[in-house]
Amino acid sequence: MKAHFFSLLLASFLKSRTDAAWCYNSQMSCTSNCTGPEFWSNMSNSECNGQSQSPINIVTRKTELDKDLTPIHLTEYQGSYLWNIRNNGKSVQVNIPHGPLISGGKLKTFYRAVQFHLHWGKDGSPGSEHTVDGEQYPMELHIVHIKKQYTTLSEAQKDPTGLAVLGFFYEMSVNNNRNYDPITSALKNIIEAGANATIPNMTLTSIIPPQETLTKYFRYQGSLTTPNCAESVVWTVFESTIPISMSQLSEFSKLKFQDGNPLAYNYRSVQPLNSRKVYRSGCDVVLASITLLAATVLVSITLSQSG
């Protein structure tokens, strides 16, 4: 009888946890009524206990070189338009209405950008989702794309490679990143969850590193990092970082979660790699070969002139 009672009690507890809205570890407390990461896998339609989950810790010495991972082609990333930036209660998100495209880099087709969002710590403390050799950066940007033939995220999630996400790390700088001033200024108007603000004349290229620095990246097959954790994402995580100052990072820490608590540490812990492989781009090898060829030609010319 007692065993049956405790089973019912446990089932009731789990149901209350999994019926509630999902949340991050930083939101958990004795009085919180939300589904923390340890229960995400119990939520309906969840893939959060799958074998190909994200984020991961990228161990560089265990990555495999893939010379076919050529530079990602960015199409219409330079287009300027009005951004609507929103505190969605879990992050800052900007929906992208005009659909810039990415291709190349062993992507099988064109992918259309639909939104970007960020994950951060608090006042510059570690907050990225992915880590590299155990290092966690203060913030991480995710630009989410879906295959061009799909119209919605939910439709694309049904395809094992339906989404392609570009991930960028931020690194602390002494000076403000002027490209981010419009964003950090807009954050003052979206402190509360559900609030929106507009930013005129912004481009995607202005918030990422210069395109010529984007030749080095990591590639693996993974998932969304929030429920339902669909395992349908081709991840591209770049080595080149985005500079940002402490004062700019602090503006993100002033935002609030849906429950009214400070919006901080909104990242999922790294997940097991399991049998997956992480590949690194071969662009550095290509560039090295070009440099070697140029040096050889130069030496040949010099020798011929001296002769």
PDB file of C-alpha atoms in Angstrom:
ATOM      1  CA  MET A   1       0.000   0.000   0.000  1.00  0.00           C
ATOM      2  CA  LYS A   2       2.787   2.415   0.959  1.00  0.00           C
ATOM      3  CA  ALA A   3       4.717   1.605  -2.236  1.00  0.00           C
ATOM      4  CA  HIS A   4       1.588   2.262  -4.283  1.00  0.00           C
ATOM      5  CA  PHE A   5       1.026   5.563  -2.482  1.00  0.00           C
ATOM      6  CA  PHE A   6       4.582   6.748  -3.109  1.00  0.00           C
ATOM      7  CA  SER A   7       4.342   5.691  -6.748  1.00  0.00           C
ATOM      8  CA  LEU A   8       1.227   7.809  -7.142  1.00  0.00           C
ATOM      9  CA  LEU A   9       2.927  10.682  -5.328  1.00  0.00           C
ATOM     10  CA  LEU A  10       5.972  10.462  -7.611  1.00  0.00           C
ATOM     11  CA  ALA A  11       3.796  10.258 -10.715  1.00  0.00           C
ATOM     12  CA  SER A  12       1.852  13.300  -9.547  1.00  0.00           C
ATOM     13  CA  PHE A  13       5.099  15.180  -8.909  1.00  0.00           C
ATOM     14  CA  LEU A  14       6.517  14.316 -12.340  1.00  0.00           C
ATOM     15  CA  LYS A  15       3.265  15.271 -14.045  1.00  0.00           C
ATOM     16  CA  SER A  16       3.224  18.637 -12.288  1.00  0.00           C
ATOM     17  CA  ARG A  17       6.811  19.183 -13.383  1.00  0.00           C
ATOM     18  CA  THR A  18       6.286  18.176 -17.009  1.00  0.00           C
ATOM     19  CA  ASP A  19       2.939  19.910 -17.448  1.00  0.00           C
ATOM     20  CA  ALA A  20       4.452  23.247 -16.425  1.00  0.00           C
ATOM     21  CA  ALA A  21       6.310  25.547 -18.821  1.00  0.00           C
ATOM     22  CA  TRP A  22       9.965  24.655 -19.326  1.00  0.00           C
ATOM     23  CA  CYS A  23      12.690  26.702 -17.688  1.00  0.00           C
ATOM     24  CA  TYR A  24      16.440  26.877 -17.122  1.00  0.00           C
ATOM     25  CA  ASN A  25      18.368  25.791 -14.033  1.00  0.00           C
ATOM     26  CA  SER A  26      18.832  29.445 -13.100  1.00  0.00           C
ATOM     27  CA  GLN A  27      15.049  29.751 -12.672  1.00  0.00           C
ATOM     28  CA  MET A  28      14.694  26.737 -10.404  1.00  0.00           C
ATOM     29  CA  SER A  29      13.902  27.232  -6.719  1.00  0.00           C
ATOM     30  CA  CYS A  30      11.888  25.611  -3.941  1.00  0.00           C
ATOM     31  CA  THR A  31       8.859  27.654  -4.986  1.00  0.00           C
ATOM     32  CA  SER A  32       9.248  27.530  -8.772  1.00  0.00           C
ATOM     33  CA  ASN A  33       6.594  25.703 -10.764  1.00  0.00           C
ATOM     34  CA  CYS A  34       8.343  25.034 -14.034  1.00  0.00           C
ATOM     35  CA  THR A  35       9.934  22.115 -15.848  1.00  0.00           C
ATOM     36  CA  GLY A  36      13.696  22.246 -15.347  1.00  0.00           C
ATOM     37  CA  PRO A  37      16.240  20.732 -17.767  1.00  0.00           C
ATOM     38  CA  GLU A  38      16.353  17.416 -15.894  1.00  0.00           C
ATOM     39  CA  PHE A  39      12.652  16.933 -16.751  1.00  0.00           C
ATOM     40  CA  TRP A  40      12.650  18.264 -20.323  1.00  0.00           C
ATOM     41  CA  SER A  41      12.791  14.717 -21.659  1.00  0.00           C
ATOM     42  CA  ASN A  42       9.447  13.976 -19.972  1.00  0.00           C
ATOM     43  CA  MET A  43       7.613  16.778 -21.753  1.00  0.00           C
ATOM     44  CA  SER A  44       5.213  15.834 -24.525  1.00  0.00           C
ATOM     45  CA  ASN A  45       6.749  15.482 -28.010  1.00  0.00           C
ATOM     46  CA  SER A  46      10.201  15.891 -26.494  1.00  0.00           C
ATOM     47  CA  GLU A  47      13.422  14.531 -27.989  1.00  0.00           C
ATOM     48  CA  CYS A  48      15.517  15.933 -25.131  1.00  0.00           C
ATOM     49  CA  ASN A  49      16.806  12.494 -24.091  1.00  0.00           C
ATOM     50  CA  GLY A  50      17.990  11.632 -27.615  1.00  0.00           C
ATOM     51  CA  GLN A  51      21.470  10.543 -28.633  1.00  0.00           C
ATOM     52  CA  SER A  52      22.278  13.622 -30.759  1.00  0.00           C
ATOM     53  CA  GLN A  53      21.609  16.487 -28.398  1.00  0.00           C
ATOM     54  CA  SER A  54      23.068  20.011 -28.285  1.00  0.00           C
ATOM     55  CA  PRO A  55      25.020  21.901 -27.079  1.00  0.00           C
ATOM     56  CA  ILE A  56      28.276  19.968 -26.761  1.00  0.00           C
ATOM     57  CA  ASN A  57      31.822  20.520 -25.573  1.00  0.00           C
ATOM     58  CA  ILE A  58      34.037  20.655 -28.670  1.00  0.00           C
ATOM     59  CA  VAL A  59      37.341  18.925 -27.928  1.00  0.00           C
ATOM     60  CA  THR A  60      39.563  20.352 -30.652  1.00  0.00           C
ATOM     61  CA  ARG A  61      42.174  17.558 -30.608  1.00  0.00           C
ATOM     62  CA  LYS A  62      39.418  15.014 -31.273  1.00  0.00           C
ATOM     63  CA  THR A  63      37.866  16.870 -34.195  1.00  0.00           C
ATOM     64  CA  GLU A  64      38.379  15.459 -37.685  1.00  0.00           C
ATOM     65  CA  LEU A  65      39.594  17.583 -40.575  1.00  0.00           C
ATOM     66  CA  ASP A  66      37.159  17.751 -43.476  1.00  0.00           C
ATOM     67  CA  LYS A  67      38.620  19.563 -46.473  1.00  0.00           C
ATOM     68  CA  ASP A  68      35.180  19.732 -48.070  1.00  0.00           C
ATOM     69  CA  LEU A  69      34.008  22.142 -45.368  1.00  0.00           C
ATOM     70  CA  THR A  70      34.584  25.192 -47.540  1.00  0.00           C
ATOM     71  CA  PRO A  71      33.501  28.722 -46.505  1.00  0.00           C
ATOM     72  CA  ILE A  72      29.783  29.277 -45.918  1.00  0.00           C
ATOM     73  CA  HIS A  73      28.225  31.491 -48.595  1.00  0.00           C
ATOM     74  CA  LEU A  74      26.113  34.301 -47.114  1.00  0.00           C
ATOM     75  CA  THR A  75      23.498  35.683 -49.511  1.00  0.00           C
ATOM     76  CA  GLU A  76      21.636  38.932 -48.748  1.00  0.00           C
ATOM     77  CA  TYR A  77      23.205  39.106 -45.289  1.00  0.00           C
ATOM     78  CA  GLN A  78      24.131  42.680 -46.184  1.00  0.00           C
ATOM     79  CA  GLY A  79      20.486  43.675 -46.611  1.00  0.00           C
ATOM     80  CA  SER A  80      19.374  46.455 -44.263  1.00  0.00           C
ATOM     81  CA  TYR A  81      15.909  46.347 -42.723  1.00  0.00           C
ATOM     82  CA  LEU A  82      13.871  47.238 -39.649  1.00  0.00           C
ATOM     83  CA  TRP A  83      14.421  44.773 -36.815  1.00  0.00           C
ATOM     84  CA  ASN A  84      11.781  43.920 -34.251  1.00  0.00           C
ATOM     85  CA  ILE A  85      13.642  42.786 -31.137  1.00  0.00           C
ATOM     86  CA  ARG A  86      11.687  40.961 -28.450  1.00  0.00           C
ATOM     87  CA  ASN A  87      12.204  39.691 -24.934  1.00  0.00           C
ATOM     88  CA  ASN A  88      10.413  36.363 -25.331  1.00  0.00           C
ATOM     89  CA  GLY A  89      10.781  35.476 -21.645  1.00  0.00           C
ATOM     90  CA  LYS A  90      13.702  33.117 -22.294  1.00  0.00           C
ATOM     91  CA  SER A  91      16.035  35.162 -24.507  1.00  0.00           C
ATOM     92  CA  VAL A  92      16.262  38.114 -26.878  1.00  0.00           C
ATOM     93  CA  GLN A  93      14.992  37.192 -30.322  1.00  0.00           C
ATOM     94  CA  VAL A  94      14.798  38.933 -33.696  1.00  0.00           C
ATOM     95  CA  ASN A  95      12.658  37.360 -36.403  1.00  0.00           C
ATOM     96  CA  ILE A  96      14.085  37.768 -39.901  1.00  0.00           C
ATOM     97  CA  PRO A  97      11.341  38.508 -42.420  1.00  0.00           C
ATOM     98  CA  HIS A  98      13.305  38.791 -45.666  1.00  0.00           C
ATOM     99  CA  GLY A  99      15.046  35.422 -45.569  1.00  0.00           C
ATOM    100  CA  PRO A 100      18.788  35.836 -46.233  1.00  0.00           C
ATOM    101  CA  LEU A 101      20.288  32.546 -47.398  1.00  0.00           C
ATOM    102  CA  ILE A 102      23.304  30.394 -46.614  1.00  0.00           C
ATOM    103  CA  SER A 103      24.830  27.650 -48.749  1.00  0.00           C
ATOM    104  CA  GLY A 104      28.163  25.945 -49.344  1.00  0.00           C
ATOM    105  CA  GLY A 105      30.255  24.384 -46.610  1.00  0.00           C
ATOM    106  CA  LYS A 106      28.838  20.937 -47.418  1.00  0.00           C
ATOM    107  CA  LEU A 107      25.256  22.054 -46.841  1.00  0.00           C
ATOM    108  CA  LYS A 108      23.086  20.032 -49.210  1.00  0.00           C
ATOM    109  CA  THR A 109      20.837  22.928 -50.213  1.00  0.00           C
ATOM    110  CA  PHE A 110      20.019  26.577 -49.516  1.00  0.00           C
ATOM    111  CA  TYR A 111      18.868  27.432 -45.996  1.00  0.00           C
ATOM    112  CA  ARG A 112      16.813  30.534 -45.226  1.00  0.00           C
ATOM    113  CA  ALA A 113      17.379  32.614 -42.075  1.00  0.00           C
ATOM    114  CA  VAL A 114      14.244  32.886 -39.917  1.00  0.00           C
ATOM    115  CA  GLN A 115      15.475  34.262 -36.584  1.00  0.00           C
ATOM    116  CA  PHE A 116      18.403  34.827 -34.266  1.00  0.00           C
ATOM    117  CA  HIS A 117      18.659  34.781 -30.481  1.00  0.00           C
ATOM    118  CA  LEU A 118      21.310  34.768 -27.771  1.00  0.00           C
ATOM    119  CA  HIS A 119      22.368  32.890 -24.644  1.00  0.00           C
ATOM    120  CA  TRP A 120      24.396  34.542 -21.870  1.00  0.00           C
ATOM    121  CA  GLY A 121      25.571  34.378 -18.263  1.00  0.00           C
ATOM    122  CA  LYS A 122      25.371  37.399 -15.985  1.00  0.00           C
ATOM    123  CA  ASP A 123      27.416  40.594 -16.238  1.00  0.00           C
ATOM    124  CA  GLY A 124      30.046  38.906 -18.370  1.00  0.00           C
ATOM    125  CA  SER A 125      30.260  35.593 -16.519  1.00  0.00           C
ATOM    126  CA  PRO A 126      30.287  32.357 -18.579  1.00  0.00           C
ATOM    127  CA  GLY A 127      27.043  31.864 -20.500  1.00  0.00           C
ATOM    128  CA  SER A 128      27.608  30.297 -23.912  1.00  0.00           C
ATOM    129  CA  GLU A 129      25.898  27.006 -24.701  1.00  0.00           C
ATOM    130  CA  HIS A 130      28.707  25.337 -26.617  1.00  0.00           C
ATOM    131  CA  THR A 131      32.126  25.154 -25.037  1.00  0.00           C
ATOM    132  CA  VAL A 132      35.526  24.629 -26.659  1.00  0.00           C
ATOM    133  CA  ASP A 133      38.007  22.464 -24.754  1.00  0.00           C
ATOM    134  CA  GLY A 134      35.914  23.167 -21.670  1.00  0.00           C
ATOM    135  CA  GLU A 135      35.998  26.946 -22.089  1.00  0.00           C
ATOM    136  CA  GLN A 136      32.652  28.682 -21.821  1.00  0.00           C
ATOM    137  CA  TYR A 137      32.336  32.126 -23.392  1.00  0.00           C
ATOM    138  CA  PRO A 138      30.242  34.995 -21.943  1.00  0.00           C
ATOM    139  CA  MET A 139      27.591  34.840 -24.690  1.00  0.00           C
ATOM    140  CA  GLU A 140      26.624  32.932 -27.817  1.00  0.00           C
ATOM    141  CA  LEU A 141      24.652  33.974 -30.897  1.00  0.00           C
ATOM    142  CA  HIS A 142      22.489  31.497 -32.834  1.00  0.00           C
ATOM    143  CA  ILE A 143      21.277  32.411 -36.322  1.00  0.00           C
ATOM    144  CA  VAL A 144      18.588  29.870 -37.163  1.00  0.00           C
ATOM    145  CA  HIS A 145      17.952  28.790 -40.763  1.00  0.00           C
ATOM    146  CA  ILE A 146      15.544  26.303 -42.320  1.00  0.00           C
ATOM    147  CA  LYS A 147      15.723  24.568 -45.690  1.00  0.00           C
ATOM    148  CA  LYS A 148      14.439  26.928 -48.341  1.00  0.00           C
ATOM    149  CA  GLN A 149      11.556  24.652 -49.330  1.00  0.00           C
ATOM    150  CA  TYR A 150      10.020  24.789 -45.845  1.00  0.00           C
ATOM    151  CA  THR A 151       7.843  27.598 -44.544  1.00  0.00           C
ATOM    152  CA  THR A 152       7.936  27.000 -40.772  1.00  0.00           C
ATOM    153  CA  LEU A 153      10.308  25.781 -38.088  1.00  0.00           C
ATOM    154  CA  SER A 154       7.911  23.021 -37.068  1.00  0.00           C
ATOM    155  CA  GLU A 155       7.817  21.727 -40.640  1.00  0.00           C
ATOM    156  CA  ALA A 156      11.623  21.821 -40.925  1.00  0.00           C
ATOM    157  CA  GLN A 157      12.049  19.957 -37.626  1.00  0.00           C
ATOM    158  CA  LYS A 158      10.604  16.820 -39.187  1.00  0.00           C
ATOM    159  CA  ASP A 159      13.613  16.654 -41.527  1.00  0.00           C
ATOM    160  CA  PRO A 160      16.841  15.269 -39.912  1.00  0.00           C
ATOM    161  CA  THR A 161      18.778  18.086 -41.621  1.00  0.00           C
ATOM    162  CA  GLY A 162      15.923  20.568 -41.858  1.00  0.00           C
ATOM    163  CA  LEU A 163      17.660  23.290 -39.830  1.00  0.00           C
ATOM    164  CA  ALA A 164      21.102  24.871 -40.066  1.00  0.00           C
ATOM    165  CA  VAL A 165      22.242  27.035 -37.159  1.00  0.00           C
ATOM    166  CA  LEU A 166      25.284  29.297 -37.243  1.00  0.00           C
ATOM    167  CA  GLY A 167      26.819  29.700 -33.784  1.00  0.00           C
ATOM    168  CA  PHE A 168      29.132  32.553 -32.791  1.00  0.00           C
ATOM    169  CA  PHE A 169      30.957  33.143 -29.506  1.00  0.00           C
ATOM    170  CA  TYR A 170      31.455  36.547 -27.874  1.00  0.00           C
ATOM    171  CA  GLU A 171      34.686  37.594 -26.236  1.00  0.00           C
ATOM    172  CA  MET A 172      35.172  40.410 -23.732  1.00  0.00           C
ATOM    173  CA  SER A 173      36.691  43.606 -25.138  1.00  0.00           C
ATOM    174  CA  VAL A 174      37.826  46.825 -23.480  1.00  0.00           C
ATOM    175  CA  ASN A 175      35.830  49.053 -25.814  1.00  0.00           C
ATOM    176  CA  ASN A 176      32.197  48.887 -26.849  1.00  0.00           C
ATOM    177  CA  ASN A 177      31.392  47.114 -30.093  1.00  0.00           C
ATOM    178  CA  ARG A 178      29.731  50.029 -31.891  1.00  0.00           C
ATOM    179  CA  ASN A 179      27.771  47.660 -34.117  1.00  0.00           C
ATOM    180  CA  TYR A 180      25.972  46.470 -30.990  1.00  0.00           C
ATOM    181  CA  ASP A 181      25.092  49.903 -29.605  1.00  0.00           C
ATOM    182  CA  PRO A 182      21.634  49.922 -31.306  1.00  0.00           C
ATOM    183  CA  ILE A 183      20.886  46.508 -29.802  1.00  0.00           C
ATOM    184  CA  THR A 184      22.007  47.299 -26.249  1.00  0.00           C
ATOM    185  CA  SER A 185      20.114  50.600 -26.411  1.00  0.00           C
ATOM    186  CA  ALA A 186      16.951  48.751 -27.460  1.00  0.00           C
ATOM    187  CA  LEU A 187      17.323  46.328 -24.541  1.00  0.00           C
ATOM    188  CA  LYS A 188      16.390  49.157 -22.166  1.00  0.00           C
ATOM    189  CA  ASN A 189      12.910  49.080 -23.699  1.00  0.00           C
ATOM    190  CA  ILE A 190      12.348  45.324 -23.415  1.00  0.00           C
ATOM    191  CA  ILE A 191      13.184  44.645 -19.768  1.00  0.00           C
ATOM    192  CA  GLU A 192       9.898  42.833 -19.189  1.00  0.00           C
ATOM    193  CA  ALA A 193       9.049  39.538 -20.882  1.00  0.00           C
ATOM    194  CA  GLY A 194       6.866  40.058 -23.948  1.00  0.00           C
ATOM    195  CA  ALA A 195       8.134  43.577 -24.628  1.00  0.00           C
ATOM    196  CA  ASN A 196       9.192  44.596 -28.148  1.00  0.00           C
ATOM    197  CA  ALA A 197      11.312  47.374 -29.635  1.00  0.00           C
ATOM    198  CA  THR A 198      12.405  48.330 -33.136  1.00  0.00           C
ATOM    199  CA  ILE A 199      15.902  48.901 -34.492  1.00  0.00           C
ATOM    200  CA  PRO A 200      16.128  50.631 -37.904  1.00  0.00           C
ATOM    201  CA  ASN A 201      18.591  49.871 -40.683  1.00  0.00           C
ATOM    202  CA  MET A 202      20.432  46.867 -39.267  1.00  0.00           C
ATOM    203  CA  THR A 203      22.195  44.140 -41.238  1.00  0.00           C
ATOM    204  CA  LEU A 204      23.165  40.605 -40.239  1.00  0.00           C
ATOM    205  CA  THR A 205      26.737  41.220 -41.389  1.00  0.00           C
ATOM    206  CA  SER A 206      27.047  43.995 -38.800  1.00  0.00           C
ATOM    207  CA  ILE A 207      26.577  41.598 -35.870  1.00  0.00           C
ATOM    208  CA  ILE A 208      28.921  38.792 -36.941  1.00  0.00           C
ATOM    209  CA  PRO A 209      32.679  38.718 -37.568  1.00  0.00           C
ATOM    210  CA  PRO A 210      33.963  39.886 -40.989  1.00  0.00           C
ATOM    211  CA  GLN A 211      33.222  37.291 -43.645  1.00  0.00           C
ATOM    212  CA  GLU A 212      36.906  36.806 -44.498  1.00  0.00           C
ATOM    213  CA  THR A 213      37.482  35.519 -40.952  1.00  0.00           C
ATOM    214  CA  LEU A 214      34.757  32.873 -41.172  1.00  0.00           C
ATOM    215  CA  THR A 215      36.831  30.163 -42.839  1.00  0.00           C
ATOM    216  CA  LYS A 216      37.458  28.196 -39.641  1.00  0.00           C
ATOM    217  CA  TYR A 217      34.538  26.435 -38.022  1.00  0.00           C
ATOM    218  CA  PHE A 218      33.309  23.208 -36.454  1.00  0.00           C
ATOM    219  CA  ARG A 219      30.495  21.080 -37.864  1.00  0.00           C
ATOM    220  CA  TYR A 220      28.363  18.393 -36.251  1.00  0.00           C
ATOM    221  CA  GLN A 221      24.834  17.005 -36.300  1.00  0.00           C
ATOM    222  CA  GLY A 222      22.756  17.972 -33.274  1.00  0.00           C
ATOM    223  CA  SER A 223      19.528  19.381 -31.932  1.00  0.00           C
ATOM    224  CA  LEU A 224      17.707  22.467 -30.820  1.00  0.00           C
ATOM    225  CA  THR A 225      18.917  23.482 -27.351  1.00  0.00           C
ATOM    226  CA  THR A 226      15.418  24.148 -26.014  1.00  0.00           C
ATOM    227  CA  PRO A 227      12.354  21.884 -25.861  1.00  0.00           C
ATOM    228  CA  ASN A 228      11.366  20.002 -27.924  1.00  0.00           C
ATOM    229  CA  CYS A 229      15.124  19.519 -28.562  1.00  0.00           C
ATOM    230  CA  ALA A 230      14.400  18.262 -32.095  1.00  0.00           C
ATOM    231  CA  GLU A 231      17.415  16.409 -33.526  1.00  0.00           C
ATOM    232  CA  SER A 232      17.252  18.118 -36.898  1.00  0.00           C
ATOM    233  CA  VAL A 233      20.070  20.687 -36.767  1.00  0.00           C
ATOM    234  CA  VAL A 234      23.239  20.938 -38.825  1.00  0.00           C
ATOM    235  CA  TRP A 235      25.455  22.964 -36.482  1.00  0.00           C
ATOM    236  CA  THR A 236      28.224  25.296 -37.683  1.00  0.00           C
ATOM    237  CA  VAL A 237      30.161  26.822 -34.779  1.00  0.00           C
ATOM    238  CA  PHE A 238      32.739  29.422 -35.783  1.00  0.00           C
ATOM    239  CA  GLU A 239      36.161  29.923 -34.216  1.00  0.00           C
ATOM    240  CA  SER A 240      36.247  33.666 -34.897  1.00  0.00           C
ATOM    241  CA  THR A 241      34.691  35.554 -31.963  1.00  0.00           C
ATOM    242  CA  ILE A 242      32.638  38.750 -31.654  1.00  0.00           C
ATOM    243  CA  PRO A 243      34.052  41.465 -29.356  1.00  0.00           C
ATOM    244  CA  ILE A 244      31.718  42.963 -26.763  1.00  0.00           C
ATOM    245  CA  SER A 245      32.331  45.079 -23.676  1.00  0.00           C
ATOM    246  CA  MET A 246      31.337  44.411 -20.089  1.00  0.00           C
ATOM    247  CA  SER A 247      28.951  47.373 -20.091  1.00  0.00           C
ATOM    248  CA  GLN A 248      27.184  45.995 -23.179  1.00  0.00           C
ATOM    249  CA  LEU A 249      26.944  42.497 -21.696  1.00  0.00           C
ATOM    250  CA  SER A 250      25.502  43.968 -18.503  1.00  0.00           C
ATOM    251  CA  GLU A 251      22.527  45.336 -20.441  1.00  0.00           C
ATOM    252  CA  PHE A 252      21.460  41.766 -21.247  1.00  0.00           C
ATOM    253  CA  SER A 253      21.572  40.895 -17.540  1.00  0.00           C
ATOM    254  CA  LYS A 254      18.993  43.603 -16.768  1.00  0.00           C
ATOM    255  CA  LEU A 255      16.270  41.737 -18.658  1.00  0.00           C
ATOM    256  CA  LYS A 256      13.696  39.556 -16.931  1.00  0.00           C
ATOM    257  CA  PHE A 257      12.478  36.002 -17.438  1.00  0.00           C
ATOM    258  CA  GLN A 258       8.768  35.302 -17.925  1.00  0.00           C
ATOM    259  CA  ASP A 259       8.515  34.709 -14.163  1.00  0.00           C
ATOM    260  CA  GLY A 260       9.956  38.155 -13.398  1.00  0.00           C
ATOM    261  CA  ASN A 261      13.336  36.926 -12.179  1.00  0.00           C
ATOM    262  CA  PRO A 262      16.576  38.283 -13.716  1.00  0.00           C
ATOM    263  CA  LEU A 263      17.158  36.777 -17.160  1.00  0.00           C
ATOM    264  CA  ALA A 264      20.599  35.240 -16.660  1.00  0.00           C
ATOM    265  CA  TYR A 265      22.352  31.938 -17.331  1.00  0.00           C
ATOM    266  CA  ASN A 266      19.829  31.047 -20.048  1.00  0.00           C
ATOM    267  CA  TYR A 267      21.855  28.183 -21.445  1.00  0.00           C
ATOM    268  CA  ARG A 268      21.512  24.419 -21.513  1.00  0.00           C
ATOM    269  CA  SER A 269      24.374  22.346 -20.113  1.00  0.00           C
ATOM    270  CA  VAL A 270      26.567  20.494 -22.598  1.00  0.00           C
ATOM    271  CA  GLN A 271      25.247  17.095 -23.680  1.00  0.00           C
ATOM    272  CA  PRO A 272      27.033  13.777 -24.340  1.00  0.00           C
ATOM    273  CA  LEU A 273      28.588  13.489 -27.785  1.00  0.00           C
ATOM    274  CA  ASN A 274      27.882   9.737 -27.876  1.00  0.00           C
ATOM    275  CA  SER A 275      28.887   8.235 -31.223  1.00  0.00           C
ATOM    276  CA  ARG A 276      28.877  11.498 -33.157  1.00  0.00           C
ATOM    277  CA  LYS A 277      31.927  13.075 -34.748  1.00  0.00           C
ATOM    278  CA  VAL A 278      32.823  16.751 -34.802  1.00  0.00           C
ATOM    279  CA  TYR A 279      34.533  17.978 -37.945  1.00  0.00           C
ATOM    280  CA  ARG A 280      36.659  21.077 -38.481  1.00  0.00           C
ATOM    281  CA  SER A 281      36.861  22.993 -41.721  1.00  0.00           C
ATOM    282  CA  GLY A 282      39.787  22.462 -44.025  1.00  0.00           C
ATOM    283  CA  CYS A 283      40.024  26.092 -45.075  1.00  0.00           C
ATOM    284  CA  ASP A 284      43.176  26.711 -43.061  1.00  0.00           C
ATOM    285  CA  VAL A 285      44.845  23.878 -44.983  1.00  0.00           C
ATOM    286  CA  VAL A 286      43.685  25.373 -48.284  1.00  0.00           C
ATOM    287  CA  LEU A 287      44.977  28.806 -47.277  1.00  0.00           C
ATOM    288  CA  ALA A 288      48.274  27.282 -46.168  1.00  0.00           C
ATOM    289  CA  SER A 289      48.610  25.551 -49.541  1.00  0.00           C
ATOM    290  CA  ILE A 290      47.984  28.825 -51.345  1.00  0.00           C
ATOM    291  CA  THR A 291      50.576  30.563 -49.180  1.00  0.00           C
ATOM    292  CA  LEU A 292      53.088  27.799 -49.855  1.00  0.00           C
ATOM    293  CA  LEU A 293      52.425  28.017 -53.604  1.00  0.00           C
ATOM    294  CA  ALA A 294      52.893  31.802 -53.565  1.00  0.00           C
ATOM    295  CA  ALA A 295      56.150  31.435 -51.627  1.00  0.00           C
ATOM    296  CA  THR A 296      57.408  28.813 -54.103  1.00  0.00           C
ATOM    297  CA  VAL A 297      56.599  31.069 -57.065  1.00  0.00           C
ATOM    298  CA  LEU A 298      58.306  33.998 -55.352  1.00  0.00           C
ATOM    299  CA  VAL A 299      61.446  31.938 -54.697  1.00  0.00           C
ATOM    300  CA  SER A 300      61.472  30.749 -58.329  1.00  0.00           C
ATOM    301  CA  ILE A 301      61.194  34.318 -59.638  1.00  0.00           C
ATOM    302  CA  THR A 302      63.951  35.497 -57.296  1.00  0.00           C
ATOM    303  CA  LEU A 303      66.279  32.677 -58.357  1.00  0.00           C
ATOM    304  CA  SER A 304      65.642  33.314 -62.048  1.00  0.00           C
ATOM    305  CA  GLN A 305      66.338  37.022 -61.637  1.00  0.00           C
ATOM    306  CA  SER A 306      69.531  36.387 -59.696  1.00  0.00           C
ATOM    307  CA  GLY A 307      70.662  33.918 -62.344  1.00  0.00           C
TER     308      GLY A 307
END
